[in-house]
Coordinates of C-alpha atoms in Angstrom, one line a residue:
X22 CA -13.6 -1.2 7.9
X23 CA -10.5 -2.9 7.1
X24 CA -7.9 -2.8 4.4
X25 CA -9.3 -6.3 2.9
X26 CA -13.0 -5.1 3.4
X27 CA -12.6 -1.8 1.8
X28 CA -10.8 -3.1 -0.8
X29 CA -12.9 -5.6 -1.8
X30 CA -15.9 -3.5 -1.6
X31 CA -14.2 -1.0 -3.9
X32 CA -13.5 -3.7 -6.5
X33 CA -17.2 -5.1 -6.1
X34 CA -18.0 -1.5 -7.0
X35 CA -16.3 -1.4 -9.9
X36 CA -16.5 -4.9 -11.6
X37 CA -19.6 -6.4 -10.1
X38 CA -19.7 -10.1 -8.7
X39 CA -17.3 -11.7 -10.9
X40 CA -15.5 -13.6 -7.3
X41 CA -12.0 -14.6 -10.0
X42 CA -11.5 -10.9 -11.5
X43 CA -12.0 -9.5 -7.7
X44 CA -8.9 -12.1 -6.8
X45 CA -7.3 -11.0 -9.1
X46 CA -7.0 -7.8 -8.6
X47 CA -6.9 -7.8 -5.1
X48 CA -3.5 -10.1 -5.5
X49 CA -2.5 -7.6 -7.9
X50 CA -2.9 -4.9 -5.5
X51 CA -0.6 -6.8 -2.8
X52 CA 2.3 -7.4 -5.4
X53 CA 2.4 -3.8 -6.5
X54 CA 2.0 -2.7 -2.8
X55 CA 4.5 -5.5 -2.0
X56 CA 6.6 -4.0 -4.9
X57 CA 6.3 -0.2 -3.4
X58 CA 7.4 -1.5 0.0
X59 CA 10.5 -3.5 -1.2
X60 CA 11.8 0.2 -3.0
X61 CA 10.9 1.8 -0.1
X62 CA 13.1 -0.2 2.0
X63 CA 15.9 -0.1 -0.6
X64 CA 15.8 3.4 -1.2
X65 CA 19.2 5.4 -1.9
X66 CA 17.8 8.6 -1.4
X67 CA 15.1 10.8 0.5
X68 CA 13.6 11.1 -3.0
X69 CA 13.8 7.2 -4.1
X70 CA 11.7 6.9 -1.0
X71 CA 9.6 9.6 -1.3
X72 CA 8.5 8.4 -5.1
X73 CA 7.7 5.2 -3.8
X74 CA 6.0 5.9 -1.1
X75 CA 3.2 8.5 -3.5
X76 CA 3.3 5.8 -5.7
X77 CA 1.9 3.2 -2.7
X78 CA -0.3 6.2 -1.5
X79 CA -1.7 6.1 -5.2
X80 CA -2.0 2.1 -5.1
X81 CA -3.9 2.8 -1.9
X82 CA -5.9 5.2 -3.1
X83 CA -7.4 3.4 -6.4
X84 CA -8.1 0.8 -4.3
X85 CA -10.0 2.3 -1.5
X86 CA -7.8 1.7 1.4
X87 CA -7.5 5.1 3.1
X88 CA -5.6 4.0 6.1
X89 CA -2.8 2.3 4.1
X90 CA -3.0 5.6 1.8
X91 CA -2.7 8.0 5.2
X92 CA 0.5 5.7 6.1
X93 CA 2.0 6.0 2.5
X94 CA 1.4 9.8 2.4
X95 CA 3.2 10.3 6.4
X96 CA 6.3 7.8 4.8
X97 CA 6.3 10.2 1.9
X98 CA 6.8 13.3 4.3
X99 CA 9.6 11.7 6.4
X100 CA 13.2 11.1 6.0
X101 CA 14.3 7.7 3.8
X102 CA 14.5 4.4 6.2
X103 CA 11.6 5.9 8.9
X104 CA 11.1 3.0 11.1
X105 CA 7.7 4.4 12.4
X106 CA 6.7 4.5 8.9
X107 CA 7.9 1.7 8.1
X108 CA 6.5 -0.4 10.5
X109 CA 2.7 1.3 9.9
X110 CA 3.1 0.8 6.2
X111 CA 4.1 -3.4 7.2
X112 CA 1.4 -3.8 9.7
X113 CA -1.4 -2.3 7.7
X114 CA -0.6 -4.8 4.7
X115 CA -0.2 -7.9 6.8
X116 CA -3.8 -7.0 8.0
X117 CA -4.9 -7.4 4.3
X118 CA -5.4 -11.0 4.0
X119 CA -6.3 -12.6 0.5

């Protein structure tokens, strides 16, 4: 399943059919995880990154899409700047089209 069809099913779940309140949440979800990202990038410290990463694991988590919340918690166990985890983290959101 991917990140846009889990998420959407897990928002379905939770508020029913109503299409507008399932948009808008889903386009919540990208500017938060969007949000997560940017501090991750601009991180000063192991632990700057490390919060923001949990925090996009979180994000990930409430929303139901595991393999973006596996990619946030392996960026959360490695060193600030990671490329690989960087570059997991970037390609699992562009897959999430709204």
């Amino acid at each position: 399943m991917s990140f846009e069809q889990a998420i959407s099913t897990s928002l379905a779940a939770a508020v029913g059919d109503d299409r507008a309140l399932v948009a808008e949440l889903e386009t919540a979800f990208m500017e938060s995880a969007s949000r997560h990202v940017e501090t991750m990038r601009n991180a000063a410290d192991d632990q700057d990154w490390r919060e923001a990463a949990l925090r996009l694991k979180g994000l990930a988590a409430s929303f139901g899409a595991t393999t973006l919340m596996q990619h946030a918690s392996k960026a959360a166990d490695a060193r600030r700047g990671d490329a690989e985890a960087m570059r997991d983290i970037e390609r699992g959101l562009m897959l999430i089209t709204l």
